[in-house]
Short mmCIF file of C-alpha atoms and ligand atoms in Angstrom, two decimals:
data_model
loop_
_atom_site.label_atom_id
_atom_site.label_comp_id
_atom_site.label_asym_id
_atom_site.label_seq_id
_atom_site.Cartn_x
_atom_site.Cartn_y
_atom_site.Cartn_z
CA MET A 1 15.27 81.45 63.16
CA LEU A 2 14.21 80.15 59.79
CA ASN A 3 17.71 79.51 58.61
CA GLU A 4 16.57 78.08 55.29
CA LYS A 5 15.51 81.58 54.14
CA VAL A 6 18.57 82.76 52.29
CA ALA A 7 19.00 85.74 49.95
CA LEU A 8 21.13 84.92 46.95
CA HIS A 9 23.47 87.76 46.04
CA THR A 10 25.90 85.65 44.05
CA ALA A 11 27.05 86.26 40.48
CA GLY A 12 24.62 83.60 39.21
CA PRO A 13 22.61 81.49 39.37
CA THR A 14 20.39 84.30 40.60
CA PRO A 15 16.97 84.16 42.28
CA ILE A 16 14.10 83.23 40.00
CA PRO A 17 10.61 84.77 40.18
CA PRO A 18 7.73 82.56 41.43
CA GLN A 19 6.15 82.89 37.95
CA VAL A 20 9.27 81.29 36.45
CA ALA A 21 9.34 78.52 39.06
CA ALA A 22 5.62 77.87 38.47
CA ALA A 23 6.10 77.71 34.69
CA MET A 24 8.48 74.80 35.19
CA ILE A 25 5.75 72.52 36.53
CA THR A 26 3.84 72.82 33.26
CA PRO A 27 3.30 69.26 32.02
CA MET A 28 5.73 67.92 29.47
CA ILE A 29 4.76 68.24 25.82
CA ASN A 30 5.93 66.69 22.59
CA HIS A 31 8.79 68.86 21.42
CA ARG A 32 7.80 68.15 17.82
CA SER A 33 4.36 69.68 18.40
CA ASP A 34 2.91 73.00 17.26
CA THR A 35 2.64 73.97 20.91
CA PHE A 36 6.40 73.74 21.33
CA SER A 37 7.05 75.53 18.02
CA GLN A 38 4.93 78.43 19.19
CA ILE A 39 6.82 78.67 22.46
CA ALA A 40 10.17 78.51 20.63
CA LYS A 41 9.12 81.26 18.21
CA ASP A 42 7.79 83.46 20.98
CA VAL A 43 10.99 83.02 22.99
CA ALA A 44 13.17 83.77 19.94
CA GLN A 45 11.20 86.90 19.18
CA LYS A 46 11.43 88.17 22.76
CA LEU A 47 15.17 87.49 22.73
CA GLN A 48 15.54 89.49 19.52
CA GLN A 49 13.97 92.38 21.35
CA MET A 50 16.30 91.93 24.29
CA LEU A 51 19.38 91.82 22.01
CA GLN A 52 17.99 94.59 19.80
CA THR A 53 18.53 92.55 16.68
CA GLN A 54 16.74 91.38 13.57
CA GLU A 55 18.97 88.29 13.45
CA GLN A 56 17.76 84.84 14.44
CA VAL A 57 18.45 83.90 18.04
CA TYR A 58 19.18 80.28 18.95
CA VAL A 59 18.63 78.60 22.29
CA LEU A 60 20.77 75.57 23.15
CA ALA A 61 20.64 73.27 26.15
CA SER A 62 24.10 74.01 27.56
CA SER A 63 25.73 76.46 29.95
CA GLY A 64 27.18 79.89 29.17
CA SER A 65 30.69 78.57 28.52
CA SER A 66 29.44 76.74 25.45
CA GLY A 67 28.89 80.17 23.91
CA TRP A 68 32.65 80.60 23.60
CA GLU A 69 32.98 77.37 21.70
CA THR A 70 29.85 77.80 19.60
CA ALA A 71 30.87 81.28 18.48
CA MET A 72 34.37 80.13 17.51
CA VAL A 73 33.64 76.85 15.76
CA ASN A 74 30.84 78.27 13.62
CA PHE A 75 32.13 81.67 12.61
CA VAL A 76 35.91 81.84 12.80
CA PRO A 77 38.09 80.15 10.17
CA ALA A 78 39.75 77.08 11.71
CA GLY A 79 43.16 77.84 13.20
CA ALA A 80 42.86 81.58 12.55
CA ARG A 81 44.75 84.24 14.51
CA ILE A 82 42.36 85.85 16.91
CA LEU A 83 42.50 88.42 19.71
CA ASN A 84 41.19 87.82 23.21
CA ILE A 85 40.61 90.94 25.30
CA ILE A 86 41.24 89.96 28.91
CA ILE A 87 40.13 92.07 31.87
CA GLY A 88 39.57 89.19 34.29
CA ASP A 89 39.12 85.49 34.81
CA PHE A 90 36.41 84.92 32.21
CA GLY A 91 38.56 86.61 29.59
CA ASP A 92 41.34 84.19 30.52
CA ARG A 93 39.04 81.23 30.28
CA TRP A 94 37.79 82.15 26.83
CA ALA A 95 41.40 82.55 25.65
CA LYS A 96 42.16 79.09 27.08
CA ALA A 97 39.15 77.60 25.29
CA ASN A 98 40.30 79.19 22.03
CA ARG A 99 43.77 77.67 22.36
CA GLU A 100 42.22 74.26 23.01
CA LEU A 101 40.12 74.69 19.89
CA GLY A 102 43.26 75.24 17.81
CA PHE A 103 43.13 79.00 17.25
CA GLN A 104 46.28 81.13 17.38
CA VAL A 105 45.49 83.30 20.34
CA GLU A 106 46.87 86.79 20.82
CA SER A 107 45.74 88.65 23.89
CA LEU A 108 45.49 92.16 25.26
CA LYS A 109 45.48 91.84 29.00
CA TYR A 110 44.43 94.63 31.34
CA GLU A 111 44.98 95.10 35.04
CA VAL A 112 42.07 93.59 36.96
CA GLY A 113 39.57 96.24 38.01
CA THR A 114 39.95 98.17 34.75
CA ALA A 115 38.10 98.07 31.43
CA ALA A 116 39.54 97.58 27.95
CA ARG A 117 40.20 100.65 25.81
CA ALA A 118 39.12 100.75 22.20
CA GLU A 119 42.21 102.86 21.30
CA ASP A 120 44.57 100.08 22.43
CA ILE A 121 42.67 97.53 20.39
CA ASP A 122 42.78 99.85 17.39
CA THR A 123 46.58 100.18 17.72
CA PHE A 124 47.03 96.44 18.20
CA LEU A 125 44.90 95.53 15.19
CA ARG A 126 46.66 98.09 13.01
CA GLU A 127 50.02 96.57 13.91
CA GLN A 128 48.73 93.11 12.97
CA GLU A 129 47.90 94.34 9.45
CA GLY A 130 44.66 92.44 8.98
CA SER A 131 45.91 89.07 10.22
CA ILE A 132 43.50 88.99 13.20
CA LYS A 133 40.22 87.43 12.12
CA ALA A 134 38.17 87.85 15.29
CA VAL A 135 38.12 89.88 18.51
CA CYS A 136 36.68 88.08 21.54
CA VAL A 137 35.54 90.13 24.49
CA GLN A 138 33.32 90.02 27.57
CA HIS A 139 30.63 92.67 27.78
CA ASN A 140 30.66 92.31 31.55
CA GLU A 141 33.62 90.67 33.30
CA THR A 142 31.88 88.91 36.17
CA SER A 143 35.07 88.21 38.10
CA THR A 144 35.86 91.92 38.53
CA ALA A 145 32.41 93.53 38.08
CA VAL A 146 33.71 95.78 35.31
CA PHE A 147 32.09 96.18 31.89
CA ASN A 148 33.72 96.92 28.56
CA PRO A 149 32.69 99.62 26.05
CA ILE A 150 31.39 97.20 23.43
CA ARG A 151 30.06 99.77 20.98
CA GLU A 152 33.54 101.36 20.68
CA ILE A 153 35.37 98.03 20.58
CA ALA A 154 33.00 96.70 17.90
CA ALA A 155 33.60 99.79 15.75
CA VAL A 156 37.36 99.24 15.94
CA ALA A 157 37.09 95.53 15.10
CA ARG A 158 34.95 96.30 12.07
CA LYS A 159 37.38 98.97 10.92
CA HIS A 160 40.11 96.31 10.83
CA ASN A 161 37.87 93.71 9.21
CA ALA A 162 37.82 91.42 12.22
CA LEU A 163 34.67 89.80 13.56
CA ILE A 164 33.56 90.97 16.97
CA LEU A 165 32.32 88.17 19.25
CA VAL A 166 30.79 89.18 22.57
CA ASP A 167 30.22 87.21 25.77
CA ALA A 168 27.16 88.85 27.34
CA VAL A 169 26.63 86.08 29.91
CA SER A 170 26.45 88.38 32.93
CA SER A 171 25.13 91.47 31.17
CA LEU A 172 22.17 90.62 28.96
CA GLY A 173 19.01 91.74 30.71
CA GLY A 174 20.96 94.00 33.08
CA LEU A 175 23.10 96.25 30.86
CA PRO A 176 21.85 97.83 27.61
CA PHE A 177 22.90 95.87 24.55
CA GLU A 178 22.28 96.79 20.91
CA MET A 179 23.58 94.05 18.66
CA ASP A 180 22.60 95.57 15.31
CA ALA A 181 23.25 99.23 16.09
CA TRP A 182 26.66 98.45 17.61
CA GLY A 183 27.60 96.10 14.77
CA VAL A 184 28.24 93.08 16.99
CA ASP A 185 28.69 89.97 14.84
CA VAL A 186 28.09 87.26 17.41
CA VAL A 187 26.71 87.55 20.93
CA PHE A 188 25.78 84.90 23.47
CA THR A 189 24.49 84.68 27.00
CA GLY A 190 23.32 82.20 29.63
CA SER A 191 19.90 81.80 31.24
CA GLN A 192 20.95 81.95 34.89
CA LYS A 193 21.86 85.57 35.47
CA ALA A 194 19.97 88.73 34.55
CA LEU A 195 17.46 86.66 32.56
CA MET A 196 16.02 85.32 35.86
CA CYS A 197 16.04 81.66 34.87
CA PRO A 198 17.73 78.53 36.17
CA PRO A 199 21.05 77.54 34.59
CA GLY A 200 21.04 75.31 31.54
CA LEU A 201 20.41 77.42 28.44
CA MET A 202 22.87 79.19 26.18
CA ILE A 203 21.44 81.81 23.84
CA ILE A 204 23.33 82.96 20.74
CA ALA A 205 22.79 85.23 17.75
CA ALA A 206 24.98 85.91 14.72
CA ASN A 207 24.70 88.34 11.82
CA GLN A 208 25.30 87.88 8.09
CA ARG A 209 28.94 88.96 8.36
CA ALA A 210 29.50 86.11 10.80
CA TRP A 211 27.56 83.58 8.73
CA ALA A 212 29.64 84.53 5.68
CA ASN A 213 32.58 82.83 7.41
CA ALA A 214 30.69 79.64 8.22
CA GLU A 215 32.14 77.73 5.24
CA GLN A 216 35.72 78.33 6.37
CA ALA A 217 34.91 77.65 10.00
CA ARG A 218 35.91 74.01 9.75
CA THR A 219 36.80 73.32 13.38
CA PRO A 220 35.10 69.96 14.13
CA LYS A 221 31.65 70.32 15.66
CA PHE A 222 28.48 68.39 16.04
CA TYR A 223 26.12 69.42 18.86
CA PHE A 224 27.26 73.05 18.54
CA ASP A 225 26.89 73.19 14.74
CA LEU A 226 24.60 76.20 14.46
CA SER A 227 23.84 75.64 10.79
CA VAL A 228 21.49 72.80 11.77
CA TYR A 229 19.74 75.00 14.33
CA ARG A 230 19.44 77.59 11.58
CA ARG A 231 17.90 75.03 9.21
CA ASP A 232 15.15 74.20 11.73
CA PHE A 233 14.61 77.70 13.07
CA ASP A 234 11.66 78.80 10.92
CA LYS A 235 9.73 75.67 11.90
CA GLY A 236 10.20 76.57 15.57
CA GLN A 237 12.16 73.35 15.97
CA THR A 238 15.57 72.41 17.31
CA PRO A 239 17.71 69.62 15.83
CA HIS A 240 18.17 67.90 19.20
CA THR A 241 15.75 67.48 22.09
CA PRO A 242 15.28 70.96 23.58
CA ALA A 243 15.22 71.58 27.35
CA VAL A 244 11.43 72.01 27.27
CA THR A 245 11.10 72.87 30.97
CA LEU A 246 13.71 75.59 30.69
CA TYR A 247 11.91 76.95 27.63
CA TYR A 248 8.79 77.34 29.80
CA ALA A 249 10.92 79.17 32.35
CA LEU A 250 12.56 81.42 29.78
CA GLN A 251 9.24 82.30 28.21
CA ALA A 252 7.81 83.27 31.60
CA ALA A 253 10.88 85.34 32.49
CA LEU A 254 11.01 87.12 29.13
CA THR A 255 7.30 87.87 29.39
CA MET A 256 7.91 89.54 32.76
CA LEU A 257 10.84 91.51 31.39
CA SER A 258 8.92 92.65 28.33
CA GLN A 259 6.08 93.77 30.59
CA GLU A 260 8.54 95.78 32.64
CA GLY A 261 9.96 97.26 29.41
CA LEU A 262 13.63 97.23 28.43
CA LYS A 263 14.24 100.82 29.41
CA ASN A 264 12.79 100.25 32.88
CA THR A 265 14.75 97.03 33.33
CA TYR A 266 18.00 98.84 32.62
CA GLU A 267 17.01 101.76 34.81
CA ARG A 268 16.26 99.39 37.69
CA HIS A 269 19.67 97.77 37.30
CA HIS A 270 21.40 101.13 37.10
CA LEU A 271 19.62 102.31 40.23
CA MET A 272 20.63 99.13 42.08
CA GLY A 273 24.23 99.53 40.90
CA GLU A 274 24.33 103.16 42.04
CA MET A 275 22.78 102.31 45.40
CA CYS A 276 25.25 99.53 45.99
CA ARG A 277 28.28 101.60 45.06
CA ALA A 278 27.13 104.59 47.11
CA GLY A 279 26.49 102.34 50.12
CA ILE A 280 29.85 100.62 49.93
CA LYS A 281 31.73 103.90 49.70
CA ALA A 282 29.70 105.50 52.50
CA SER A 283 30.58 102.61 54.80
CA GLY A 284 34.28 103.30 54.24
CA LEU A 285 34.89 100.21 52.09
CA GLU A 286 36.51 100.34 48.69
CA LEU A 287 35.15 99.38 45.29
CA PHE A 288 37.39 97.08 43.26
CA CYS A 289 36.55 98.82 39.99
CA GLN A 290 39.13 101.55 39.42
CA ASP A 291 37.02 103.80 37.22
CA GLU A 292 33.40 104.01 38.25
CA GLN A 293 32.16 104.80 34.76
CA PHE A 294 32.89 101.13 33.97
CA ALA A 295 31.46 99.73 37.21
CA SER A 296 28.90 97.08 36.40
CA ASP A 297 25.22 97.47 37.20
CA THR A 298 24.76 93.70 37.49
CA LEU A 299 27.18 93.08 40.34
CA THR A 300 29.64 94.98 42.53
CA ALA A 301 33.10 93.84 43.61
CA VAL A 302 34.33 95.14 46.95
CA LYS A 303 37.80 94.97 48.48
CA ILE A 304 37.99 92.95 51.67
CA PRO A 305 39.19 95.43 54.30
CA ALA A 306 42.57 94.86 55.94
CA GLY A 307 42.43 92.49 58.89
CA VAL A 308 39.23 90.76 57.76
CA ASP A 309 39.29 87.13 56.73
CA ALA A 310 37.36 86.80 53.45
CA ALA A 311 36.04 83.31 54.17
CA ALA A 312 34.94 84.25 57.68
CA PHE A 313 33.15 87.30 56.29
CA ARG A 314 31.19 85.26 53.75
CA LYS A 315 30.45 82.57 56.29
CA THR A 316 29.09 85.14 58.78
CA ALA A 317 27.00 86.79 56.06
CA LEU A 318 25.41 83.45 55.29
CA LYS A 319 25.20 81.64 58.61
CA THR A 320 24.36 84.62 60.82
CA PHE A 321 22.58 86.97 58.43
CA GLY A 322 21.21 84.73 55.70
CA VAL A 323 22.83 86.33 52.66
CA VAL A 324 25.12 84.64 50.14
CA PHE A 325 27.81 86.76 48.55
CA ALA A 326 30.20 85.54 45.89
CA ALA A 327 33.87 85.09 46.70
CA GLY A 328 36.56 86.62 44.55
CA GLN A 329 37.28 84.40 41.58
CA GLY A 330 40.58 82.68 40.98
CA LYS A 331 43.48 82.30 43.38
CA ALA A 332 44.57 85.94 43.22
CA MET A 333 41.20 87.42 44.15
CA LYS A 334 39.66 84.75 46.39
CA ASP A 335 40.80 86.42 49.59
CA THR A 336 40.97 90.02 48.46
CA ILE A 337 37.48 90.82 47.20
CA PHE A 338 33.86 89.72 47.52
CA ARG A 339 31.09 90.31 45.04
CA ILE A 340 27.49 91.39 45.54
CA GLY A 341 25.20 90.19 42.75
CA HIS A 342 22.32 92.51 41.88
CA MET A 343 20.96 91.28 38.60
CA GLY A 344 17.74 89.74 37.42
CA TYR A 345 14.92 89.26 39.90
CA MET A 346 16.06 92.00 42.27
CA THR A 347 14.76 95.34 43.46
CA PRO A 348 16.28 98.24 45.39
CA ASN A 349 15.02 96.61 48.63
CA ASP A 350 17.38 93.72 47.98
CA ILE A 351 20.28 96.16 47.85
CA LEU A 352 19.37 97.53 51.28
CA LEU A 353 19.42 94.00 52.65
CA ALA A 354 22.75 93.24 51.00
CA LEU A 355 24.36 96.43 52.31
CA ALA A 356 22.96 95.92 55.82
CA THR A 357 24.45 92.42 55.72
CA VAL A 358 27.87 93.72 54.69
CA GLU A 359 27.85 96.10 57.64
CA ASN A 360 26.35 93.60 60.09
CA SER A 361 28.84 90.89 59.17
CA LEU A 362 31.86 93.18 59.48
CA ALA A 363 30.62 94.65 62.77
CA TYR A 364 29.91 91.14 64.09
CA LEU A 365 33.48 90.15 63.22
CA GLY A 366 34.77 93.12 65.20
CA TYR A 367 35.73 95.34 62.27
CA PRO A 368 35.30 99.03 63.15
CA ILE A 369 32.34 100.03 61.01
CA GLU A 370 29.31 102.13 61.78
CA PRO A 371 26.20 100.14 60.79
CA GLY A 372 23.57 102.18 58.96
CA ARG A 373 25.87 104.33 56.85
CA ALA A 374 25.73 102.14 53.78
CA THR A 375 21.98 101.65 53.83
CA SER A 376 21.37 105.31 54.49
CA ALA A 377 23.50 106.38 51.51
CA ALA A 378 21.70 103.84 49.32
CA GLN A 379 18.30 105.05 50.52
CA GLN A 380 19.27 108.58 49.55
CA VAL A 381 20.18 107.43 46.05
CA TRP A 382 16.85 105.64 45.77
CA LEU A 383 14.83 108.60 47.04
CA ALA A 384 16.68 111.04 44.76
CA TYR A 385 15.88 108.74 41.84
CA LEU A 386 12.20 108.67 42.77
CA LYS A 387 12.09 112.46 43.05
CA ARG A 388 13.51 112.78 39.54
CA GLN A 389 10.68 110.63 38.11
N1 PLP B 1 31.18 84.22 30.79
C1 PLP B 1 30.87 85.01 31.83
C2 PLP B 1 31.09 86.48 31.71
C3 PLP B 1 30.37 84.45 33.00
O1 PLP B 1 30.06 85.22 34.05
C4 PLP B 1 30.18 83.04 33.07
C5 PLP B 1 29.69 82.41 34.30
O2 PLP B 1 29.58 83.01 35.34
C6 PLP B 1 30.52 82.29 31.95
C7 PLP B 1 31.01 82.89 30.83
C8 PLP B 1 30.38 80.81 31.98
O3 PLP B 1 29.05 80.45 32.09
P1 PLP B 1 28.64 79.03 32.67
O4 PLP B 1 29.18 78.97 34.05
O5 PLP B 1 27.13 79.08 32.60
O6 PLP B 1 29.22 78.00 31.79
#
């Protein structure tokens, strides 16, 4: 068999469309040219649409993690007390980054598999009597496949005069996001997930409330100093050499997404999420997310059934059936869950393949499962969706 044909169902990088791959062989241009400025402006404008914001959107050559640092060093007073909302490994990592950067980190930690609750944050902030300057939260916690109610959390942060900074690395392009309407002060994402691009770009936007803090945000910075990106923005320029090839890719991907239309993009992701969850449950497996209303539409975390070796399962899925799933993240979850990515350049057909692979791999390993149940349940979800159209 053609064993190099592999379907990527990881949590990112995700598959990229041929149009995006083709865009990357566009010949190199002078990044100080009008041609580049036009691309940069077009990309920024399409990103504004995606984020539903009037604010400027900056694109930096760095990975998603740099969003944590960039948000903090530009908009939060140096050394301030801040709150990290933690519902999984990425929440932990952001809190760690904030401690390294010299902030006084408080945290609200939730059991993995659950989402944060705005009421708890409200109570916590009230008790702190205005001393918390920023609330840091993931929109989608990739390690657990659970998303947080950002609109509600943002409202609470604003009520207590704290900035709300949102990591939308594994949500933007897959889950609805409304920066201005929700009152989000800073949001950032990465190129390699629902935006259907290779890794390497971090995208960030901030509103006036965030910029008003810039003077007091004196944590040392150089490459991540957004004020210099802001200075060059109107010219369609970046202060440092931009990742021109990745700009070509991002422009091609955003063009495809804008042709699909935001509403349709989110509907497609929701359909894929519903299909995946229905399939997993129908096969007798268990979702990791404890409350399905917060189950992510960009990836699904599934409990490894008793008696199955997690590594052997993933190895079988890849070596025998040609599908890559993501392992659980961090020591605690490595052997207890696996994750099925379904964001970006994916369609409902990809979900059928992923579910068939889950069943095939478990059956192949001798686990008592009836192949066909998961795919059949997912097909029913798909057909019911089509009938409603
Ligand atoms: N935040 C979230 C929610 C993520 O899923 C990831 C990566 O998967 C990151 C941050 C870090 O991004 P990167 O690995 O691109 O640095």
